[in-house]
Structure formats: structure tokens, C-alpha cells
Tab-separated table of C-alpha atoms in Angstrom:
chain	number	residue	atom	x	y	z
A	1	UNK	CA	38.061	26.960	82.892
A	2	UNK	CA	35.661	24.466	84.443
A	3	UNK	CA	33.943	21.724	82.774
A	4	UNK	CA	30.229	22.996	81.926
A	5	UNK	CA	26.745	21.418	81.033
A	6	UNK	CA	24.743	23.436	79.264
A	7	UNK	CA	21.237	22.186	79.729
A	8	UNK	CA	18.894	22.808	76.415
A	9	UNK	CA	15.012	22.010	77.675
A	10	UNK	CA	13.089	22.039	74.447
A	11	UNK	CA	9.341	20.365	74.160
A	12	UNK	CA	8.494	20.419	70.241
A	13	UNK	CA	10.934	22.609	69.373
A	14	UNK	CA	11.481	21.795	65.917
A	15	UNK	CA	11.602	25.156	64.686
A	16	UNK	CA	14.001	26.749	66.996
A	17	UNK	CA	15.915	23.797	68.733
A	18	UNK	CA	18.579	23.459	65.655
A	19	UNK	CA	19.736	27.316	65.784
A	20	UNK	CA	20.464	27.414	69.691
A	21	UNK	CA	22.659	24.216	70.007
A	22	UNK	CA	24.459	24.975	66.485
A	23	UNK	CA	25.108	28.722	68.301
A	24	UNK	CA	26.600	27.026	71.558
A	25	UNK	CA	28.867	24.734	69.250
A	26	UNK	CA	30.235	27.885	68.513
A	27	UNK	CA	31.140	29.672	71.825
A	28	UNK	CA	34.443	30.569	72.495
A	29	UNK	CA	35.190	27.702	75.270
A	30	UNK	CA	37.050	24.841	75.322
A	31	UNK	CA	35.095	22.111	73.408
A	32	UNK	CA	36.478	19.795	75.696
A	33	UNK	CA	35.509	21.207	78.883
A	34	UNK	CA	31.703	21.987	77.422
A	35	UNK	CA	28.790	19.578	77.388
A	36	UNK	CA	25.731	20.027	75.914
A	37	UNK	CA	22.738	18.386	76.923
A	38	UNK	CA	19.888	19.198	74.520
A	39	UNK	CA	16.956	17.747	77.337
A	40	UNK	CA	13.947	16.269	74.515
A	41	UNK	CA	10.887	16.353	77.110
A	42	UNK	CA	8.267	14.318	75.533
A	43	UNK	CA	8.323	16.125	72.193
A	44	UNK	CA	6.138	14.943	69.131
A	45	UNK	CA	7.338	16.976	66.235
A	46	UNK	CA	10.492	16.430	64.853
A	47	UNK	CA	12.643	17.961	67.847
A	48	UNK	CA	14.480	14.743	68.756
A	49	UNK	CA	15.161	13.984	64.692
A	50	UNK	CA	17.126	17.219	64.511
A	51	UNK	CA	18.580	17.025	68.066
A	52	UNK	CA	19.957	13.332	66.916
A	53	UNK	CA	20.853	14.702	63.622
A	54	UNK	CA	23.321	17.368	65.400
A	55	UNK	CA	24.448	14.321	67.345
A	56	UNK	CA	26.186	12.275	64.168
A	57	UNK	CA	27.709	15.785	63.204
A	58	UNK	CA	29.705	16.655	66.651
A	59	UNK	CA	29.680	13.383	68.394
A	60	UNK	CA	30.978	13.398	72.114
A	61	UNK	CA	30.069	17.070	72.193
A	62	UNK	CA	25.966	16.803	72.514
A	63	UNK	CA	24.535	14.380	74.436
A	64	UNK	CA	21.053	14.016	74.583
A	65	UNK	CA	18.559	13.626	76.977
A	66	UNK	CA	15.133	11.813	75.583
A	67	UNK	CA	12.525	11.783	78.139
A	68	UNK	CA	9.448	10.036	76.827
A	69	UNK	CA	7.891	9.629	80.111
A	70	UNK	CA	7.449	11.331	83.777
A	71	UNK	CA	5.670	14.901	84.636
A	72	UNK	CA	5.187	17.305	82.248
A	73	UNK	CA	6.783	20.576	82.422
A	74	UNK	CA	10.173	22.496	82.274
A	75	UNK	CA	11.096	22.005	85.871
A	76	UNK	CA	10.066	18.260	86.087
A	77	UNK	CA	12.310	18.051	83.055
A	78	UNK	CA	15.808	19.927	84.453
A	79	UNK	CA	14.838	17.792	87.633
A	80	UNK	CA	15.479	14.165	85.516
A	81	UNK	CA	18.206	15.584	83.386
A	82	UNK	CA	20.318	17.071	86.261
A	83	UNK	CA	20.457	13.561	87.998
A	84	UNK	CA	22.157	12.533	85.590
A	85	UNK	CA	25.129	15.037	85.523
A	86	UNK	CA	28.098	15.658	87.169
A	87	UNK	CA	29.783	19.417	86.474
A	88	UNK	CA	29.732	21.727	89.277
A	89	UNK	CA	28.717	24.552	87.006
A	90	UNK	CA	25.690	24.073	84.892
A	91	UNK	CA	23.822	26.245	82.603
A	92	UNK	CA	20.342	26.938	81.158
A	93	UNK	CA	19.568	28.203	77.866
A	94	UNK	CA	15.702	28.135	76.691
A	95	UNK	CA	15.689	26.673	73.048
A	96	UNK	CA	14.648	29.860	71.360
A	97	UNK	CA	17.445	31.605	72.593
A	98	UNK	CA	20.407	32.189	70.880
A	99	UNK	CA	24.139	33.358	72.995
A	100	UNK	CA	26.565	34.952	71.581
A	101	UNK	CA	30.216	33.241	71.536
A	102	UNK	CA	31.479	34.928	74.695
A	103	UNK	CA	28.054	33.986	76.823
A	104	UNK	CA	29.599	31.010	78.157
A	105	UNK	CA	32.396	32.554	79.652
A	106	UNK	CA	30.852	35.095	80.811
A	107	UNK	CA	28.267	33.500	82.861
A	108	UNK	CA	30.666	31.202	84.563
A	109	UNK	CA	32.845	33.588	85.611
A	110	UNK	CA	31.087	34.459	88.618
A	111	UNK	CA	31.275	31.078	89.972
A	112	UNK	CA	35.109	31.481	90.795
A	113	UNK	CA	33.261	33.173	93.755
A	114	UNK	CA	32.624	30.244	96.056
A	115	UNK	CA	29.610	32.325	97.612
A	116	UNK	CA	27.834	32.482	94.315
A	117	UNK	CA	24.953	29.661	93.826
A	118	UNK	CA	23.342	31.616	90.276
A	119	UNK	CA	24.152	33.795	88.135
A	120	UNK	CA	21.576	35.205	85.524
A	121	UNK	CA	22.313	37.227	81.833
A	122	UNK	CA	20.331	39.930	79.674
A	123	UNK	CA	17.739	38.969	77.640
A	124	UNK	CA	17.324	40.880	74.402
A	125	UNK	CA	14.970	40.356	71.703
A	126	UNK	CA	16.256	39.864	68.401
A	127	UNK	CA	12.424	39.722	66.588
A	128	UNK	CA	11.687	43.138	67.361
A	129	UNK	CA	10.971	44.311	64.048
A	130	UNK	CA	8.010	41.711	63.426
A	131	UNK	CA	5.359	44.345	64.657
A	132	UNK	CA	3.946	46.436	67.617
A	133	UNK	CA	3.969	43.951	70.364
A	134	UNK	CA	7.698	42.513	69.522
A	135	UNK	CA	8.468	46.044	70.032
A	136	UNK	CA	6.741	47.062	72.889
A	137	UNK	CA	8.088	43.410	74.540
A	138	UNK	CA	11.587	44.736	73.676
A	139	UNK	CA	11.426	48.196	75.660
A	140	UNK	CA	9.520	46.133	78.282
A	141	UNK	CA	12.981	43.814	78.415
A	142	UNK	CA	15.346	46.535	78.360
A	143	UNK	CA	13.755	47.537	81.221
A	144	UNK	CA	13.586	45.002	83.147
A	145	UNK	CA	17.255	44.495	82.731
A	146	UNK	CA	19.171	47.147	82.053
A	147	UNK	CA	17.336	48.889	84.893
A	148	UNK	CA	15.506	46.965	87.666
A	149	UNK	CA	18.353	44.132	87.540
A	150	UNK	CA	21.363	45.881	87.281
A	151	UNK	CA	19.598	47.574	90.370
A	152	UNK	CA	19.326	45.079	92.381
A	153	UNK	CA	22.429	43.841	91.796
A	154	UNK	CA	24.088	47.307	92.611
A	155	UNK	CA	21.718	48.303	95.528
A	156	UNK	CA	22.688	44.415	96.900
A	157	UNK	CA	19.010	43.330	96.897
A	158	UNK	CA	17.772	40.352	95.128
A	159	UNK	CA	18.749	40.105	91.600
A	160	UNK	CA	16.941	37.195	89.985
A	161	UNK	CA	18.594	34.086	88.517
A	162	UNK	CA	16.581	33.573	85.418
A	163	UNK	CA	15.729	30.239	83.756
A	164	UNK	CA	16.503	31.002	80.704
A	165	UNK	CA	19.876	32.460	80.106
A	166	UNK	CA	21.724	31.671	83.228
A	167	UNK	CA	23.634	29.224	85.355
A	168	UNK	CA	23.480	27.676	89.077
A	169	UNK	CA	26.535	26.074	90.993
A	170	UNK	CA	25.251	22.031	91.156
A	171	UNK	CA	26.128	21.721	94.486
A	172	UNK	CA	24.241	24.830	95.773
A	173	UNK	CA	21.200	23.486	93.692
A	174	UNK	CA	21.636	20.189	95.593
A	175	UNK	CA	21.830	22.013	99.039
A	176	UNK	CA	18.669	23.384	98.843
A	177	UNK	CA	16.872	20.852	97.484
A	178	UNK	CA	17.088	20.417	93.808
A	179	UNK	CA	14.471	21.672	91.111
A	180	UNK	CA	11.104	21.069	92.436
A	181	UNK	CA	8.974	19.738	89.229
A	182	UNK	CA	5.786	21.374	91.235
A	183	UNK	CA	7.018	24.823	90.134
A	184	UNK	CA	5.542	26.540	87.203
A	185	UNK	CA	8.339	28.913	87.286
A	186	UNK	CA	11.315	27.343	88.093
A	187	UNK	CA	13.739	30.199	88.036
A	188	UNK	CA	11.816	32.147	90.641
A	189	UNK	CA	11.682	29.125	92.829
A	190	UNK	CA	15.441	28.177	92.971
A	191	UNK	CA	15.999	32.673	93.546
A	192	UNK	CA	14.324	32.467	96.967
A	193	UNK	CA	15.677	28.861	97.990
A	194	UNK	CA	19.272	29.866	97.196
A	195	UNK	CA	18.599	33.574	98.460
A	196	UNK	CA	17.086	32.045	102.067
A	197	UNK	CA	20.037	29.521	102.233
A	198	UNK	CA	22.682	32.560	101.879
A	199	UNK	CA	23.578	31.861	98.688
A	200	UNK	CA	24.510	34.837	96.179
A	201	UNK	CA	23.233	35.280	92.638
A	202	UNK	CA	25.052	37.723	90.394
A	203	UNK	CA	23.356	39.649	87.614
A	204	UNK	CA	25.756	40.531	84.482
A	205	UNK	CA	23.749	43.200	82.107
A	206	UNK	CA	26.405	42.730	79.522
A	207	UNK	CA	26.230	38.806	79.289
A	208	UNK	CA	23.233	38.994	76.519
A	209	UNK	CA	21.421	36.189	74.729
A	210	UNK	CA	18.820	36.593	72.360
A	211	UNK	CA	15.430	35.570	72.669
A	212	UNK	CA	12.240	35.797	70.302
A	213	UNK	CA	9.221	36.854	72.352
A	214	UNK	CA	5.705	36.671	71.335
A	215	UNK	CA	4.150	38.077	68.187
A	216	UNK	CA	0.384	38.027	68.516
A	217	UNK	CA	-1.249	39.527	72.189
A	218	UNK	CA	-3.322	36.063	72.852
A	219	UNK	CA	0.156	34.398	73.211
A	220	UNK	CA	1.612	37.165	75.137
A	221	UNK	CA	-1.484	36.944	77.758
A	222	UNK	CA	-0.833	33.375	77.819
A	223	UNK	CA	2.778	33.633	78.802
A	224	UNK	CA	2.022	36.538	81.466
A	225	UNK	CA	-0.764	33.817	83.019
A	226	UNK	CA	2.024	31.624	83.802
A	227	UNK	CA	4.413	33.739	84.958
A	228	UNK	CA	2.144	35.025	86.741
A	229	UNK	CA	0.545	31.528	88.262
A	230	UNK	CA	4.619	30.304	89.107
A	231	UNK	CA	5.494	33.869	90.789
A	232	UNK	CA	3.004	33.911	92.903
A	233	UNK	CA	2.984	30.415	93.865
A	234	UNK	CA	6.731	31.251	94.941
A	235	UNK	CA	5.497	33.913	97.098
A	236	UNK	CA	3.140	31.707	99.086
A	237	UNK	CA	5.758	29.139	99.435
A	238	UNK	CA	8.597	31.302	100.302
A	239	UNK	CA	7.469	34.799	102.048
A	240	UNK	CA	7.597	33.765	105.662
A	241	UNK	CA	10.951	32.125	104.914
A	242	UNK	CA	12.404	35.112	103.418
A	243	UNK	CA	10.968	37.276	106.699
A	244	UNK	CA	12.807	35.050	109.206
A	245	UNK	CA	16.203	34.422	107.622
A	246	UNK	CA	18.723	35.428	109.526
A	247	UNK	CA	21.002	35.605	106.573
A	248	UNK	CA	19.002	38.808	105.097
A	249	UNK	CA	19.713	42.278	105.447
A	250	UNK	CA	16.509	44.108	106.393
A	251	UNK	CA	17.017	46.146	102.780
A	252	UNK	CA	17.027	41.935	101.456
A	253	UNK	CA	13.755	41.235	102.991
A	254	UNK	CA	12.161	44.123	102.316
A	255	UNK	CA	13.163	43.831	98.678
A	256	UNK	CA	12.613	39.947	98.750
A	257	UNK	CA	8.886	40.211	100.363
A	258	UNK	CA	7.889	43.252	97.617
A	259	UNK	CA	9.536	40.974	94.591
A	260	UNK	CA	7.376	38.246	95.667
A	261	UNK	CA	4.262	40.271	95.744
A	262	UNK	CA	4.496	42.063	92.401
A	263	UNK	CA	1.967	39.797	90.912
A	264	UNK	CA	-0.601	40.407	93.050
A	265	UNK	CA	-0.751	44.154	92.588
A	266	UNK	CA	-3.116	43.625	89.839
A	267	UNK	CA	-6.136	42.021	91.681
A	268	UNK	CA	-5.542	44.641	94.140
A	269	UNK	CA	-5.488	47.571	92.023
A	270	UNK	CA	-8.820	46.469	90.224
A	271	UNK	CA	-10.654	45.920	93.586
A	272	UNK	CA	-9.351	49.023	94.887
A	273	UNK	CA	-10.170	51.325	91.725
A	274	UNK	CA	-13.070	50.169	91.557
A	275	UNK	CA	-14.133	50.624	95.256
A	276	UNK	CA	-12.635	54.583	94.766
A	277	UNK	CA	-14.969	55.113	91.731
A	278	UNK	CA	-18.240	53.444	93.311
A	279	UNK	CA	-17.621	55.560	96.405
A	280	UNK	CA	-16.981	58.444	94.600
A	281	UNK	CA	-19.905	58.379	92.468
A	282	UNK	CA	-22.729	56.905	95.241
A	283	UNK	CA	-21.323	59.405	98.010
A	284	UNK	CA	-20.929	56.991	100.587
A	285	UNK	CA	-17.822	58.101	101.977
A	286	UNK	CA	-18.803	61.566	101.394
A	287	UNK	CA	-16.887	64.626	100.475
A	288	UNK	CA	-13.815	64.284	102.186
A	289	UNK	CA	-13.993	60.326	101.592
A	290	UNK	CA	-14.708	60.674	97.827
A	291	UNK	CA	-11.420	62.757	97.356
A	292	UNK	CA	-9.528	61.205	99.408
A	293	UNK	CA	-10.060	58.338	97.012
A	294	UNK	CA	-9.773	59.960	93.447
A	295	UNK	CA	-6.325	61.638	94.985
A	296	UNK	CA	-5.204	58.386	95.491
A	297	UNK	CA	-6.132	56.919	92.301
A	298	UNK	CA	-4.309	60.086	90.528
A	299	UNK	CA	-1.381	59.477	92.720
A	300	UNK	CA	-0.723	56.195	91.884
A	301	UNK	CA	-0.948	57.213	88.052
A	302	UNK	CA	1.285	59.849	88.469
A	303	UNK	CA	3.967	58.452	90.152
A	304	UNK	CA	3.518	54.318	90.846
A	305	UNK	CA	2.485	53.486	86.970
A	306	UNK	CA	5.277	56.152	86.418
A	307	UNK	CA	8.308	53.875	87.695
A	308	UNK	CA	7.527	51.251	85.309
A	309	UNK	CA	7.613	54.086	82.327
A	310	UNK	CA	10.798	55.716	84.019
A	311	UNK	CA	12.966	52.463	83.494
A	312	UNK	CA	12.078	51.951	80.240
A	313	UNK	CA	13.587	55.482	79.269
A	314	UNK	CA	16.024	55.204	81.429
A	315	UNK	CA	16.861	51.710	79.669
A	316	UNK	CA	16.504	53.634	76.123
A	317	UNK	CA	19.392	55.933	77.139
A	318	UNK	CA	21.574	54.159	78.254
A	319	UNK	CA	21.619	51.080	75.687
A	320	UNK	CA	21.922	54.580	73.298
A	321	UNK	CA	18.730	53.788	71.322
A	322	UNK	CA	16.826	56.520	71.883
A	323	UNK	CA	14.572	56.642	69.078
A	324	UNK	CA	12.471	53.641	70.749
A	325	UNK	CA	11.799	55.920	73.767
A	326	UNK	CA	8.593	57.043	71.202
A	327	UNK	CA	6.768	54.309	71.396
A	328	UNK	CA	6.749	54.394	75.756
A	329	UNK	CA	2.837	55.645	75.818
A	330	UNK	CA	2.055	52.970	73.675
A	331	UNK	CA	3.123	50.490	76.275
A	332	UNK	CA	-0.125	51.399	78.582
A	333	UNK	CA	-1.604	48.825	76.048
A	334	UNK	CA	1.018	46.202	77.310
A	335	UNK	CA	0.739	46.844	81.001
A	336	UNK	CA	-3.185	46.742	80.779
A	337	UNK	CA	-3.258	43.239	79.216
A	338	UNK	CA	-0.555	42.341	81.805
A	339	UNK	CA	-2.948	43.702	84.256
A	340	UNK	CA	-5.574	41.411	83.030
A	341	UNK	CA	-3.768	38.061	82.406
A	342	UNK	CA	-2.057	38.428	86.013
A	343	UNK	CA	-5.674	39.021	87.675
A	344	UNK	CA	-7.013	36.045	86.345
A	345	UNK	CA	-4.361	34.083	86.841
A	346	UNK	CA	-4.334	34.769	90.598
A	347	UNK	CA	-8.042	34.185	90.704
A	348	UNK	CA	-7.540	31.135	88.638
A	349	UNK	CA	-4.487	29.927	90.908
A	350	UNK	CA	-6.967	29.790	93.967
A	351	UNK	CA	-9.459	28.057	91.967
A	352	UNK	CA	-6.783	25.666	91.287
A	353	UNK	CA	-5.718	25.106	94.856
A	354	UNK	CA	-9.247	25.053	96.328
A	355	UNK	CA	-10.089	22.186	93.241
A	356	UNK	CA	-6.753	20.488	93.895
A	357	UNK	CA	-6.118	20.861	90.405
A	358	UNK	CA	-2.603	20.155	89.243
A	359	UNK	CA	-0.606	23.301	87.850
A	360	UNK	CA	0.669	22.566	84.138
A	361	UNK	CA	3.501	23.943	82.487
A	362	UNK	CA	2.421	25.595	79.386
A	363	UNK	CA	4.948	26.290	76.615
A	364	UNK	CA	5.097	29.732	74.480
A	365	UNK	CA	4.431	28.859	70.343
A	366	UNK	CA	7.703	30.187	68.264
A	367	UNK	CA	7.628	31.187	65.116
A	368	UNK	CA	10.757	31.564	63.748
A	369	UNK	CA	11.705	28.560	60.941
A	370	UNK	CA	14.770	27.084	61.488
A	371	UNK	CA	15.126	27.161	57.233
């Protein structure tokens, strides 16, 4: 097995930071071929005190990063602390999340493939029972994973290496530039500049790491604004790039191009609904205009919205838990505040760029005590 860094960004993360390093002491690799570099960015709680405290316990197996100074922000942050590391394989784990002891070896795996550059795990939620949204969040994951990535992966599109359970090849990340600390999301970033320079990332659906998500909507909008902000940010950067490779299959670019887009379905949807209905209901297109419209609003309900429903079944069947599948109306409410927080943060992302205000990294609150 290779030596491995496992990089731990954490930004007052008292209340989680503790669990996630004492669960990678516990992996099933070889201690000595495993570093762990919890990466302190800045933090004013008590996140370096228990990151220091882990330190005296396992000494020469955790060794810390403190960065008091320098941009804020996850990516600015994996930027400083991979400079300072040498492994060919490293990997990122967010500090909420929690692997299980086979994750490590799991994820590196892949990279006995010279071709591969990333390789990305399952999220799962392990908070789901804390109350509607933690719920609906969890079919929204299963998803996402067990269906649109394992997908992607089969159908050789683009999977997407994700930044928080998952692992790049350091000298594929150095090929292509390194982390750019502009990036709001980092993992989407690094996809498309490994993806364009022919690099492979592998999806694994069983590698799975747990993850709390959000518990109250406000910081569930918040988190979708960002995502939202960093995807489409990507897209702007990257889309022409991805077009002109000549390292792409056409089903690649067509794939890559949508992928990038996603986020700015929402804005488009609102304008266009609510052209369809002001036509409809002023007559100015007339007859043949006004139904034209309302048949393409009903389409799209009936079978675009549908996909996103369809995967989430599909997801409930085959993880076997198909008593969750109940809840699937009840995610409208989750795709409509999705709808929302992505519209205004593509609106707001403009505003940003034509004020030349700087993009900040904002960090989701966690609730969990580490007592």
C-alpha cells in the first residue's frame, strides 16, 4: 500500500473535528504508511485545542497544519497545506464526516490505475432521524449517488470527484495547476481541470462515509447558495474548455457541458414559467401560442421534474430501504427551496462579478456535540 495524507480542513470545528480524526486512527491501513493532516484554517473556538490534544495521544501519526493567516476559505486552505506534502496519493475528508475502517483502502485503490487523477466515495447521512429535512436530504443523497454517479461512472461520462470524501493523485493535481483558492467549490473545479487534461476520476458507490447534513431549511438554503455560486462559477470558467478538448468523447462533452449548467436551470425555469403564464392569461400569443406554452410547462412536470423523483426511488430500491420511498412527494418542498437559493445565487454571482466583489467561502453550522 502507498503512503497516504489524509487532509482534514476544519474552520471552528470544535464540535465535530475530534470524532473524524479519532475514526481515521482507526482504519484498517498501515499506521505507518498513513498521515493525517488535520488542516486548522484560522479557527477561533477550541478546534486547534482538541486537534493538539489528539496530537500528545498518537504522536508521529497527526500532524497538524495551523494556519492563522492567508485567504479565507476551504480551497485557499488545501492550497497552503498541500505545499507542504509529499505522498502521491492524498485524501480529503470534510470534518463532519466520519469513514468507516475500510474507506481508506478503498479509495486508494483506484490509483494503482496510472490514468486515474480522483477518485470520489458515497456520502450517506447518518443524522437522518433528527427531523423532516435530515430526511428528505438523505433520499436527496441516495440519489445523487447511488443513481446519477454510479451512472456516470457506468455510462463513462463524468463522474464527479467530490471534496469531501475522496482522493486526487498529487501529481495530477500539480499538472493542472493545483487548487485554485478563487474557487468556492473546489471539488467541481479540480473535476473539469483533471477531466479537460485527460485525466480519469473513478466513482466507488460502495466506499461510504458518513456525513451530517443540515437540520433547519435557513442552513440548507445557505449551503445550496454556495454550491450553487462555486458550480456555476466552474461552468463559466471551464465550458469552452470542455467543448474543445480533444481528449472528450462527444457523449463526455455533452455530459460535461449539461453538468456544468445544472445550476442555472433555475433562473431559467422561473423566467420561462412565468413568461408561459403571462402569455397565457393576457392572450398575446394567442390560442395556439397560449397552449403551446401550458403544454410545455405540463411537460416538463411530467417528465423533467420526474427524473429527479425517478432516482430517488430508484436509489430506495436498490439500497433495499423501501419504506423511505413515502416520503418522495414531500421532497417538492426540497427542490422548491433549491430552486430559490440557486436563483439568487446566480443573480447574486453577477452582482458579485459586475461589483468586483470577492467570493467567500461560507462554512455549514454542525450540530452534533462531540460529548
Amino acid at each position: 500500500w502507498p503512503t497516504v495524507t489524509v487532509l482534514i480542513p476544519a474552520h471552528n470545528e470544535e464540535r465535530v473535528i475530534g470524532d473524524c480524526i479519532d475514526a481515521v486512527l482507526e482504519v484498517d491501513y498501515p499506521p505507518e504508511r498513513l498521515l493525517i493532516v488535520p488542516v486548522d484554517d484560522r479557527s477561533t473556538d477550541r478546534t486547534r485545542e482538541i486537534i493538539d490534544a489528539i496530537v500528545a495521544r498518537h504522536p508521529g501519526r497527526v500532524a497538524p497544519f495551523h494556519r492563522d493567516s492567508g485567504k479565507p476559505g476551504k480551497a485557499a486552505a488545501l492550497k497552503d497545506a498541500s505545499a507542504r506534502i509529499a505522498t502521491e496519493v492524498v485524501l480529503v475528508f470534510d470534518a463532519d464526516y466520519l469513514p468507516g475502517r475500510g474507506l481508506v483502502k478503498q479509495l486508494v485503490t483506484p490509483f494503482f490505475d496510472p490514468e486515474v487523477g480522483a477518485v470520489m466515495g458515497r456520502v450517506v447521512p447518518f443524522n437522518t432521524g433528527t427531523n423532516l429535512l435530515t430526511r428528505l436530504l438523505d433520499l436527496e443523497r441516495s440519489g445523487g449517488y447511488q443513481v446519477d454517479q454510479q451512472a456516470r461512472m457506468n455510462l463513462d461520462l463524468v463522474p464527479q470527484y467530490g471534496g469531501t470524501v475522496g482522493g486526487v493523485r498529487r501529481s495530477a493535481l500539480l499538472a493542472v495547476g493545483g487548487w485554485r483558492d478563487d474557487s468556492l467549490t473546489e471539488d467541481t473545479d479540480i473535476t473539469y481541470r483533471l477531466l479537460i487534461a485527460g485525466w480519469k476520476t473513478v466513482y466507488q458507490n460502495r466506499s461510504e462515509c458518513y456525513e451530517e447534513v443540515p437540520e433547519i431549511w435557513p442552513m440548507r438554503l445557505g449551503q445550496i447558495k454556495r454550491w450553487a455560486k462555486g458550480h456555476d462559477q466552474a461552468c463559466i470558467t471551464h465550458v469552452r474548455a470542455v467543448i474543445a478538448s480533444p481528449l472528450l468523447s462527444t457523449r463526455q462533452k455533452v455530459d460535461g457541458v449539461l453538468l456544468l449548467g445544472v445550476f442555472f436551470m433555475a433562473p431559467l425555469l422561473i423566467v420561462a414559467w412565468s413568461l408561459a403564464i403571462a402569455l397565457y392569461f393576457l392572450g398575446v400569443a394567442g390560442p395556439l401560442g397560449a397552449a403551446i406554452s401550458m403544454i410545455t410547462m405540463v411537460s416538463y412536470g411530467g417528465i423533467g421534474n420526474f427524473a429527479a423523483f425517478f432516482e430517488i426511488a430508484a436509489a430506495c430500491r436498490l439500497d433495499g430501504s423501501y419504506g423511505r420511498i413515502r416520503l418522495l412527494p414531500l421532497n417538492s418542498f426540497c427542490f422548491l427551496v433549491s430552486m430559490i437559493g440557486v436563483t439568487r445565487a446566480t443573480g447574486g454571482l453577477f452582482l458579485d462579478w459586475a461589483l468586483r466583489r470577492q467570493l467567500y467561502w461560507h462554512k455549514t453550522h454542525r450540530y452534533r456535540n462531540r460529548n
